CSV table of C-alpha atoms and ligand atoms in Angstrom, one decimal:
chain,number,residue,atom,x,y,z
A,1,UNK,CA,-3.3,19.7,-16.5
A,2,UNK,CA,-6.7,20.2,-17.7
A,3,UNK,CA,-8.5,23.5,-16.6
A,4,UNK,CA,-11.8,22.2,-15.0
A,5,UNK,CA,-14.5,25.1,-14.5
A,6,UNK,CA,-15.9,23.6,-11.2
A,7,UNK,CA,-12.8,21.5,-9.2
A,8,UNK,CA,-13.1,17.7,-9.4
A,9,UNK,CA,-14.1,15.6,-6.7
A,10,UNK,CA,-11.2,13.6,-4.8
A,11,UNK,CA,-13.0,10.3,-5.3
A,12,UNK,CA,-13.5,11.4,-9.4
A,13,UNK,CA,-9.8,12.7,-9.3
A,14,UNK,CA,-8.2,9.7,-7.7
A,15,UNK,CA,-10.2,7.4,-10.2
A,16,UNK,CA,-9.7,9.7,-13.8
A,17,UNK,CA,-5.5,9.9,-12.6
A,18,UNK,CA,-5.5,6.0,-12.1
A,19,UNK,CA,-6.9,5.9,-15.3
A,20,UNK,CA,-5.2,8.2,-16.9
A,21,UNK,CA,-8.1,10.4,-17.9
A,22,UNK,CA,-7.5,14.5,-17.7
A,23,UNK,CA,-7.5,16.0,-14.3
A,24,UNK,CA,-7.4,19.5,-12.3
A,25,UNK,CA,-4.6,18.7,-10.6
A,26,UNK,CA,-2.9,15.3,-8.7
A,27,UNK,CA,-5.2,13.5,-5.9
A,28,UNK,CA,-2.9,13.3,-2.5
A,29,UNK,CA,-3.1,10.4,0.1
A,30,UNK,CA,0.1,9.1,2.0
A,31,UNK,CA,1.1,5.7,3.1
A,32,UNK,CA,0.2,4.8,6.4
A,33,UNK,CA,-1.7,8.1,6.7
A,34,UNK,CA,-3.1,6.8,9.9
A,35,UNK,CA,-0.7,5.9,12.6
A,36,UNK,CA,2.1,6.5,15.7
A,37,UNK,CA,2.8,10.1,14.2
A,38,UNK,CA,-0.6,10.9,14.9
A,39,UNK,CA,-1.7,12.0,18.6
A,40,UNK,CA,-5.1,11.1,18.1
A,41,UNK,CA,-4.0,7.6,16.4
A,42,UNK,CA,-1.9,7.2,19.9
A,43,UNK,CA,-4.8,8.1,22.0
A,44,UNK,CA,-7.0,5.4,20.7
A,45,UNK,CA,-4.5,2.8,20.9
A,46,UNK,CA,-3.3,3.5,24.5
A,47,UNK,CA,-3.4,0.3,26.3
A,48,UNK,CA,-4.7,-1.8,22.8
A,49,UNK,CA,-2.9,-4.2,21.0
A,50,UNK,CA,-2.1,-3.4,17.2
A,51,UNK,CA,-4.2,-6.9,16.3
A,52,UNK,CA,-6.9,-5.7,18.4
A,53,UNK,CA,-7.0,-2.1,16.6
A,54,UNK,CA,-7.4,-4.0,13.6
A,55,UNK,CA,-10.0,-6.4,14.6
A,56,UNK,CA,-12.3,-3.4,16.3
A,57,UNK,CA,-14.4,-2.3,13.5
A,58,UNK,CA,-15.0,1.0,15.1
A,59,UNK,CA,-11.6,2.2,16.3
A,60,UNK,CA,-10.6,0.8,13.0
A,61,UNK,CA,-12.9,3.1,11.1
A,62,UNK,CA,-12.1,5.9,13.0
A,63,UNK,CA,-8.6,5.9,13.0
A,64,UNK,CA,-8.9,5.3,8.8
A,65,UNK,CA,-10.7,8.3,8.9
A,66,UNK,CA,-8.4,10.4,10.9
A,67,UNK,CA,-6.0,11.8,8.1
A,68,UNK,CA,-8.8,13.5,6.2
A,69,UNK,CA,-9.5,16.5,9.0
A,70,UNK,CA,-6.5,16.1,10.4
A,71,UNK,CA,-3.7,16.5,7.9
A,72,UNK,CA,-6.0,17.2,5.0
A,73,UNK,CA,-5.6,13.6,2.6
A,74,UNK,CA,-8.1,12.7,0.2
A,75,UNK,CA,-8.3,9.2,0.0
A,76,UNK,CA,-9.3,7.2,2.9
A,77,UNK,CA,-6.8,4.0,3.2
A,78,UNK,CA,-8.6,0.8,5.3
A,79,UNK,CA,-6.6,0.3,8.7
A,80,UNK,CA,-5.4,-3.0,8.7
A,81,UNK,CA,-2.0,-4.5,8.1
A,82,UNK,CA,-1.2,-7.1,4.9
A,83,UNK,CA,-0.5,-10.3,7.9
A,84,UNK,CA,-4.5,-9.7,8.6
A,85,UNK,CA,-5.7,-12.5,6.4
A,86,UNK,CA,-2.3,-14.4,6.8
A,87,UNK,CA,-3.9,-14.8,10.7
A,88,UNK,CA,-6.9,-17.1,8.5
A,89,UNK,CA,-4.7,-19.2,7.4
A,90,UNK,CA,-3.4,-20.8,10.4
A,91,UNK,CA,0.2,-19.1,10.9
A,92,UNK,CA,1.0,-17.7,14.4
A,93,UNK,CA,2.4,-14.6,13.9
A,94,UNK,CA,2.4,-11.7,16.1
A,95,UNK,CA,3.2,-8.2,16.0
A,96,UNK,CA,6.2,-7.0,17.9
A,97,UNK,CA,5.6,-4.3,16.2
A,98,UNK,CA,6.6,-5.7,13.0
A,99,UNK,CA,5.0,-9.4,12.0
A,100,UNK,CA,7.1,-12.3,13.6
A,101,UNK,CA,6.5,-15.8,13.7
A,102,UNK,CA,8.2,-17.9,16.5
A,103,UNK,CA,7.8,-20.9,14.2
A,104,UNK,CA,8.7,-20.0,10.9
A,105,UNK,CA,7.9,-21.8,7.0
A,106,UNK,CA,10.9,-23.8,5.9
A,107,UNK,CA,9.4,-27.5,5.2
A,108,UNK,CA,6.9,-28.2,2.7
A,109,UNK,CA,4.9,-29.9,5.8
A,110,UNK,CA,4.4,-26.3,6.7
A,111,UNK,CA,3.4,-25.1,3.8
A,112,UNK,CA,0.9,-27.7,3.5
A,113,UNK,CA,-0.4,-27.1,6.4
A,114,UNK,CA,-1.5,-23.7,5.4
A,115,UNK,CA,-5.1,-23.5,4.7
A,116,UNK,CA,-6.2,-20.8,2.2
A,117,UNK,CA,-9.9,-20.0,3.5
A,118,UNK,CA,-12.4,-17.5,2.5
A,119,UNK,CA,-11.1,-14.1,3.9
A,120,UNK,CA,-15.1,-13.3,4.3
A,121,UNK,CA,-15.4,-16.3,7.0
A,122,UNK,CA,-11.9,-15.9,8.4
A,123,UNK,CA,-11.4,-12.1,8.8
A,124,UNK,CA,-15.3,-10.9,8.6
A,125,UNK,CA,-14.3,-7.7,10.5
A,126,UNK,CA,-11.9,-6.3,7.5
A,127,UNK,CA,-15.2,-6.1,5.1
A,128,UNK,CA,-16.9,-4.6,8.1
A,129,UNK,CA,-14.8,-1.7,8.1
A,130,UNK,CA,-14.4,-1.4,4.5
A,131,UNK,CA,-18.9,-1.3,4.6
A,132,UNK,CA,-18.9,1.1,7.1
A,133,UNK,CA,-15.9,3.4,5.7
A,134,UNK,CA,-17.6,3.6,2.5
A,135,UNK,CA,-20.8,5.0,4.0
A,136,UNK,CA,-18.9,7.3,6.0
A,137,UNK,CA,-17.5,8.5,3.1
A,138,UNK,CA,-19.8,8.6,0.7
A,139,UNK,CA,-21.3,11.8,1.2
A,140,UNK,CA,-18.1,13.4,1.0
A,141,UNK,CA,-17.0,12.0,-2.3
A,142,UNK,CA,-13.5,10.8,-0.6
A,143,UNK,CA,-12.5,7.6,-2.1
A,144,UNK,CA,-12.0,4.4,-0.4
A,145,UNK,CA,-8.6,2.4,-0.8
A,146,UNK,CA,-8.4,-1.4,0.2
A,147,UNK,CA,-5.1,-3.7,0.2
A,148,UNK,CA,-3.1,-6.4,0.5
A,149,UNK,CA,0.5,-7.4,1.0
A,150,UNK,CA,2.2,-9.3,-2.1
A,151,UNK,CA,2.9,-12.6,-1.5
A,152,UNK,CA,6.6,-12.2,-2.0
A,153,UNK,CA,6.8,-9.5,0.8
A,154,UNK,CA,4.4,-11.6,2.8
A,155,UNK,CA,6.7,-14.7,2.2
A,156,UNK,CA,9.2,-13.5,3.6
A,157,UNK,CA,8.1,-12.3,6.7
A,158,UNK,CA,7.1,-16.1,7.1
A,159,UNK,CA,10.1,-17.5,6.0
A,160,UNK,CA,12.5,-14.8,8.0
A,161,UNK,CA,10.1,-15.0,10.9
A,162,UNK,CA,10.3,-11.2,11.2
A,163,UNK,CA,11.9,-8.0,9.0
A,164,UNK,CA,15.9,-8.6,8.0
A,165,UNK,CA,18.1,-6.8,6.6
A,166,UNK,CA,19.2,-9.4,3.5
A,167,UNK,CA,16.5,-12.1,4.0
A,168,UNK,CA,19.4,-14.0,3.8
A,169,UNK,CA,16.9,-17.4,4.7
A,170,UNK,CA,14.5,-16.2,2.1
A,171,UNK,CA,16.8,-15.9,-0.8
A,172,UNK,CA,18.5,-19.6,0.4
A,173,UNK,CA,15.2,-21.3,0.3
A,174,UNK,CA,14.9,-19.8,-3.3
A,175,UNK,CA,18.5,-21.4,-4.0
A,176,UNK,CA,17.7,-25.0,-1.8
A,177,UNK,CA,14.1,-25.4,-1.8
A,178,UNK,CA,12.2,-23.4,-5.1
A,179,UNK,CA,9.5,-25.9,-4.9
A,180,UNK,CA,8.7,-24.9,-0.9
A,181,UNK,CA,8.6,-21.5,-1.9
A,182,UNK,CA,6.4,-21.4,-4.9
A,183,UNK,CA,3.9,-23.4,-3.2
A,184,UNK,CA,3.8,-20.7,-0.5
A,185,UNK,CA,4.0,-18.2,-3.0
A,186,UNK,CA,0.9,-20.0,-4.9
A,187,UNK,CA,-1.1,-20.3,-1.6
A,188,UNK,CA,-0.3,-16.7,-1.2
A,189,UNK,CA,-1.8,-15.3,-4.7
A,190,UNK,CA,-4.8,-17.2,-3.7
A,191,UNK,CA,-5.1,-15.7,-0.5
A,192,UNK,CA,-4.4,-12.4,-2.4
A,193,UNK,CA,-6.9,-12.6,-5.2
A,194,UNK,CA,-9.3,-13.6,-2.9
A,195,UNK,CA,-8.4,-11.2,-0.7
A,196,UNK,CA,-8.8,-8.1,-2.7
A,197,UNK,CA,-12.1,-9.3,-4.4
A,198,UNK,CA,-13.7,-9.1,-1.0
A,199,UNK,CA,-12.6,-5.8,-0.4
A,200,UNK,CA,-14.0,-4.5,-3.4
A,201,UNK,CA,-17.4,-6.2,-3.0
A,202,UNK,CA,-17.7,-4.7,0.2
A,203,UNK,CA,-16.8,-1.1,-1.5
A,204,UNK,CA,-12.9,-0.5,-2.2
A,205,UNK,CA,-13.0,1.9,-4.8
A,206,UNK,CA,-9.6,0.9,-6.1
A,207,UNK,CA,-6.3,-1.3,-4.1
A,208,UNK,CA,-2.7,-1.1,-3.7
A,209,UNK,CA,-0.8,-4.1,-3.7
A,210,UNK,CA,2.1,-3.9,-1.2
A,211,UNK,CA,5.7,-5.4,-2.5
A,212,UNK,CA,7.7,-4.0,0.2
A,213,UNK,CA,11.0,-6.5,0.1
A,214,UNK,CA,10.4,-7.4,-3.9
A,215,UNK,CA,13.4,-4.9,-4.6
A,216,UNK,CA,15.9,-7.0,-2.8
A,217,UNK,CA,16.2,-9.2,-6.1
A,218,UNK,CA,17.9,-8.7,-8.7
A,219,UNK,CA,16.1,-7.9,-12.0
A,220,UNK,CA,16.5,-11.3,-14.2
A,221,UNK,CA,15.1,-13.4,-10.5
A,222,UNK,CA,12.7,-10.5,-9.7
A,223,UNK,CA,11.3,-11.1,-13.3
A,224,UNK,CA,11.8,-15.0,-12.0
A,225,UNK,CA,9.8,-15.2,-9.2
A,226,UNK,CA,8.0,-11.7,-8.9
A,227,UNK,CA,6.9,-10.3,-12.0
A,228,UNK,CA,4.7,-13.9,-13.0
A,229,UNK,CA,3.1,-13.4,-9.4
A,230,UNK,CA,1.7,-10.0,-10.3
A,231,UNK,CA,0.6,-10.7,-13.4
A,232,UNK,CA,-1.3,-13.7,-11.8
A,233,UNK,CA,-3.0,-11.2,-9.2
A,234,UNK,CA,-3.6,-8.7,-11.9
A,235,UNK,CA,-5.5,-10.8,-14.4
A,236,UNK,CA,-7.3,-13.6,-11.8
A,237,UNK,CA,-8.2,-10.1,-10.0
A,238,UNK,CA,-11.9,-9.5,-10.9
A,239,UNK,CA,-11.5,-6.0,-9.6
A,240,UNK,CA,-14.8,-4.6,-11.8
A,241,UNK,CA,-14.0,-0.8,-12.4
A,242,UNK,CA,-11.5,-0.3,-9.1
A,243,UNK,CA,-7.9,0.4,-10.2
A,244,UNK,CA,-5.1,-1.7,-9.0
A,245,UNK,CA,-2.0,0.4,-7.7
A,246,UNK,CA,1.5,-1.6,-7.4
A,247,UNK,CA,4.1,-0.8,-5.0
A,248,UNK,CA,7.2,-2.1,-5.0
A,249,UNK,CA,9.9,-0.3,-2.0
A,250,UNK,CA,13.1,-0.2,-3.4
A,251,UNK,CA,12.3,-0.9,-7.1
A,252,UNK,CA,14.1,1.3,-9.7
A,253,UNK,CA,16.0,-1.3,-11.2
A,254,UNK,CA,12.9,-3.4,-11.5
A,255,UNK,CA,10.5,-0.5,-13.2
A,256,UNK,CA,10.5,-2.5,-16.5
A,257,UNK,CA,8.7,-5.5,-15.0
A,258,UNK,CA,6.9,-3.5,-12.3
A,259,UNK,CA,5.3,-1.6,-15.7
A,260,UNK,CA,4.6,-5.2,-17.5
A,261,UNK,CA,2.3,-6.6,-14.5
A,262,UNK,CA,-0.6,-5.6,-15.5
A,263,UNK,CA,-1.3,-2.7,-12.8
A,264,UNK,CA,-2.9,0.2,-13.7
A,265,UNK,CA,-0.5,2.6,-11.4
A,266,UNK,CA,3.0,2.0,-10.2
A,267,UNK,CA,4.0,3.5,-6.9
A,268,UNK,CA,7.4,4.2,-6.7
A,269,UNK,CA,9.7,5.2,-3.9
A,270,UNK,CA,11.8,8.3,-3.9
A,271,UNK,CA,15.2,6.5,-5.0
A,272,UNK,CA,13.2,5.8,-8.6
A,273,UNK,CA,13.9,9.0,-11.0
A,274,UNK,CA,9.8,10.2,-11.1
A,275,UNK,CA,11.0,11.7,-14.8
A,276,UNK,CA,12.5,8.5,-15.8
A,277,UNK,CA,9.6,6.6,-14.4
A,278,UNK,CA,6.9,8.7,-15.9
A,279,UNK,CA,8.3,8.5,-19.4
A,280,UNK,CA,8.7,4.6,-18.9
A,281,UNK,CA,5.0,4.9,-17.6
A,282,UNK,CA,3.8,6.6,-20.6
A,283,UNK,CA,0.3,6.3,-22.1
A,284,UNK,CA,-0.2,2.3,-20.4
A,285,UNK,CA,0.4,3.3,-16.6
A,286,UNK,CA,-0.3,6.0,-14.3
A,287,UNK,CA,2.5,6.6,-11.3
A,288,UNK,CA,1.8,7.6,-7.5
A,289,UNK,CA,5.1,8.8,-5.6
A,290,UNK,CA,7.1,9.5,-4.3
A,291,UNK,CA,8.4,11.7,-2.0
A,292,UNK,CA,11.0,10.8,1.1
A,293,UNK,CA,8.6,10.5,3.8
A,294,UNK,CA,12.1,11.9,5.8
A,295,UNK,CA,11.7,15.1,3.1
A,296,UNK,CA,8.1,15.6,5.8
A,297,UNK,CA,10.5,17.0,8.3
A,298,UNK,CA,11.5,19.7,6.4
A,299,UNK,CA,10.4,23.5,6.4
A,300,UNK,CA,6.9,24.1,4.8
A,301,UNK,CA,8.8,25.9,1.7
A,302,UNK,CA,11.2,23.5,1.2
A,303,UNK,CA,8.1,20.8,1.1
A,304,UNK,CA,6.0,22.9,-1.4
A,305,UNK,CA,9.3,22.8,-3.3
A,306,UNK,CA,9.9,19.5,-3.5
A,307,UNK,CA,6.0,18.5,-4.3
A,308,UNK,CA,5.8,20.9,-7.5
A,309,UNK,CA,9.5,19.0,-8.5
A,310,UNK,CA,7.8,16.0,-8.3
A,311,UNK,CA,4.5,16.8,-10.4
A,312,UNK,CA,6.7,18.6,-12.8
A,313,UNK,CA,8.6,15.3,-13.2
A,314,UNK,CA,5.6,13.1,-13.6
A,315,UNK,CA,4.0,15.3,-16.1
A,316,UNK,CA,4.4,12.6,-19.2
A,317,UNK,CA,3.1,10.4,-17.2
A,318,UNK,CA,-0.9,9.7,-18.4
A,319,UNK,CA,-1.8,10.1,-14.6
A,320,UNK,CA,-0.1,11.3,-11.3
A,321,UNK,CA,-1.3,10.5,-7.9
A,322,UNK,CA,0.9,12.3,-5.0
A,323,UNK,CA,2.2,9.9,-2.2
A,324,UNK,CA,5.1,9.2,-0.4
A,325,UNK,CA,7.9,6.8,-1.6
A,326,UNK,CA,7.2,4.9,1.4
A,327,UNK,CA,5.0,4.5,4.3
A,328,UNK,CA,4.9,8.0,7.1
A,329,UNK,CA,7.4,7.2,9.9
A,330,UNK,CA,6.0,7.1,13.3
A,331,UNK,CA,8.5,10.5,14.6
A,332,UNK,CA,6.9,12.6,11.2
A,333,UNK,CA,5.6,16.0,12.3
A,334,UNK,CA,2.3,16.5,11.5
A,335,UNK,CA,2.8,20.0,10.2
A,336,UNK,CA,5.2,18.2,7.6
A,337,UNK,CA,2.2,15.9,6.7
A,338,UNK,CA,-0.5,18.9,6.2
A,339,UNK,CA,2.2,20.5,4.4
A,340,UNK,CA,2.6,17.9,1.6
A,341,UNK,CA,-1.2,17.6,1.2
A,342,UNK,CA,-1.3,21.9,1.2
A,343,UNK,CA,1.0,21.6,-1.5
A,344,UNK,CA,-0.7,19.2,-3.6
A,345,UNK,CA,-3.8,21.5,-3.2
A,346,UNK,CA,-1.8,24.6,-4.6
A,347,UNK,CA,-0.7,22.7,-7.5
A,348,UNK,CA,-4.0,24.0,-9.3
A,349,UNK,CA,-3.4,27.3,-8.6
B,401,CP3,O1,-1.3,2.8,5.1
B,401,CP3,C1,-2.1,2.8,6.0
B,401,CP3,O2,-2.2,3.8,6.8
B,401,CP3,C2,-2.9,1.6,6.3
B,401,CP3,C3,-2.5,0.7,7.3
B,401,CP3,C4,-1.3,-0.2,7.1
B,401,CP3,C5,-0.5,-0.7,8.1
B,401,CP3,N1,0.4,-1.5,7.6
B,401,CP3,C6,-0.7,-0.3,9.5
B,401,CP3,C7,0.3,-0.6,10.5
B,401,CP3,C8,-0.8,-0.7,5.9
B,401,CP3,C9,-1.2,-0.5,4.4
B,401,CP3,C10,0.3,-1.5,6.3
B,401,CP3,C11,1.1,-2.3,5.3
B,401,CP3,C12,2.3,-3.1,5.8
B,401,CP3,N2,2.5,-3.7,6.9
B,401,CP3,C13,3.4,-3.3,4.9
B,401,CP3,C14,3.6,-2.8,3.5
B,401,CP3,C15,3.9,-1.4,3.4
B,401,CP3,C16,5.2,-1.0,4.1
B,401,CP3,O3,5.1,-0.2,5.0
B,401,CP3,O4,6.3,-1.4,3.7
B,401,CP3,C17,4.3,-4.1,5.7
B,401,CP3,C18,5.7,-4.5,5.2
B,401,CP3,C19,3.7,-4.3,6.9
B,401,CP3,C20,4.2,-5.1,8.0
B,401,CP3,C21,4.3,-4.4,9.3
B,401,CP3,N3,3.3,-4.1,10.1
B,401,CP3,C22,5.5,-3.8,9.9
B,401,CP3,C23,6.9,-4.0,9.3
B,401,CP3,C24,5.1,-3.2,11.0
B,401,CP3,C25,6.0,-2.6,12.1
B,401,CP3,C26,6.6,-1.3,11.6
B,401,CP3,C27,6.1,-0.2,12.3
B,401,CP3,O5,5.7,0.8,11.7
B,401,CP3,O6,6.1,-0.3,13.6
B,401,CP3,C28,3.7,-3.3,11.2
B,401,CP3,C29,2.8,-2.8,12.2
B,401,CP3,C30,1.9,-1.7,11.8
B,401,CP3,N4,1.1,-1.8,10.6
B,401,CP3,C31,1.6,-0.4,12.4
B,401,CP3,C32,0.6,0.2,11.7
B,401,CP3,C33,-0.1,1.5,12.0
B,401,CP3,C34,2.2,0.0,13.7
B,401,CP3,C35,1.3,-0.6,14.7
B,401,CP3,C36,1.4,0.1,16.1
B,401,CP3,O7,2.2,-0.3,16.9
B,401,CP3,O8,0.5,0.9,16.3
């Protein structure tokens, strides 16, 4: 750590630890900062559907901001959900609470039937927020994260037709049908690209790419049919100075090609080793991670604990930025959440 005289600001400390420049101390933000575990998130969605939420621009800023006052985070993360722009392209799915599609992608027919639009025309709302977050923000130097969903997770919520447990249909299509699934998959990275561009037009200062359900695969098929997607995104990506953050749930088998896609951080989740991971990382990646969002129910000390463990462990890493290994569960205590960020605060003392 790098003994600054004045402290950086979050938006110049997220930004120097994705690009693995020196730093005071780690930037904090959590995965889905803003949601159920929140009162105040709860309050403004009484009697609103989830799709609506997103679709308000200025519930949908004000529920991004929430976690900064709140629960103390320093990076603003847009409200939305990764089926948003999936909406634009003409599939019906719902959120009950997860996405589900009562008609879900197993013909090619379907597939072609997908239209891959301009996000800008389709979901015009999304770059709304994202304009208005970052002049909300602006003046107080907090940094502005946009995303999307990979199109592998995103696949197979279409081809499921909701969350599974094996995407058992998923991983038979791959077996009995490759060519329906890479053209979804294709269809998908130009969603993606497209996508994220827009967000960073309209001010995303850097985006994560979700791969929630990449880590069901092995590693030879994720290197099949995952690692070439990424790379694709990565490089087609004109992303300008705004890092690109990957996370992949479930993924310590797969940290070798998770490292080769061309990312600038890897998120990992809290089964990865962060030592192992940061070593792998080394001078080409920076890592954000990863504690057990369950590890937010424990007592303040034990918290502060298990944050230093982790910083520690990440230390030969070029860059650390403190997260959860997965997204904050809607029972999380909110003292548990202040906690985290409290401790990522005390890591420069
Ligand atoms: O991180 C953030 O705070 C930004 C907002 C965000 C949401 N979803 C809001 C949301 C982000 C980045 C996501 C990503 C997302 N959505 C992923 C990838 C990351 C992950 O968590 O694995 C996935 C797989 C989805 C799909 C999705 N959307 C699921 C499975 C669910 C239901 C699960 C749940 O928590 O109920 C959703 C709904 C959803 N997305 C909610 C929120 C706040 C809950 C909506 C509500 O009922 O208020």
């Amino acid at each position: 750590m790098t003994d600054f005289r004045e402290p950086l600001d979050p938006t110049d400390r997220l930004l120097r630890s994705c690009r693995g420049e020196p730093v005071d101390r780690p930037p904090v933000w959590l995965m889905r900062q803003a949601g159920r575990y929140l009162p105040e998130y709860r309050r403004l969605r009484e009697g609103v559907s989830f799709l609506e939420m997103c679709r308000n621009v200025d519930r949908a800023v004000e529920v991004s901001l929430q976690p900064i006052d709140l629960v103390g985070s320093e990076a603003v993360i847009l409200f939305s959900d990764i089926f948003v722009p999936v909406l634009g392209m003409g599939a019906d799915v719902r959120f009950a609470p997860g996405p589900t599609l009562d008609d879900p992608i197993h013909t090619m027919a379907q597939v072609d039937a997908l239209s891959v639009p301009d996000p800008r025309d389709t979901v015009p709302f999304v770059f709304e927020i994202v304009e208005a977050l970052r002049a909300e923000l602006e003046g107080r130097r907090i940094p502005l994260l946009g995303f999307a969903g990979a199109p592998f997770t995103l696949a197979a919520y279409l081809v499921e037709g909701s969350g599974s447990k094996d995407f058992a249909k998923l991983k038979a299509m791959m077996f009995r049908a490759p060519e329906v699934l890479h053209a979804l998959l294709e269809k998908l990275v130009d969603l993606t690209v497209e996508y994220l561009a827009a967000q960073i037009e309209a001010g995303a200062q850097a985006v994560q790419l979700f791969d929630t359900w990449a880590g069901i695969l092995d590693e030879p098929t994720y290197r099949e049919w995952v690692l070439p997607v990424h790379r694709e995104i990565a490089s087609k990506l004109d992303r300008g100075s705004a890092p690109l953050i990957l996370y992949v749930n479930n993924g310590a088998h797969v940290l070798g090609p998770m490292l080769e896609a061309g990312a600038d951080v890897i998120s990992i989740d809290w089964r990865v080793d962060m030592a192992t991971a940061a070593r792998a990382a080394g001078s080409g990646t920076s890592v954000q991670g990863n504690l057990d969002p369950c590890a937010l129910a424990a007592p303040r000390e034990e918290i502060f604990r298990r944050v230093e463990r982790i910083a520690r462990a990440a230390g030969p890493a070029r860059g650390h930025i403190l997260n959860l290994g997965h997204g904050c569960l809607p029972g999380t205590p909110v003292e548990g959440v202040r906690a985290f960020t409290d401790a990522a605060r005390a890591l420069s003392d």
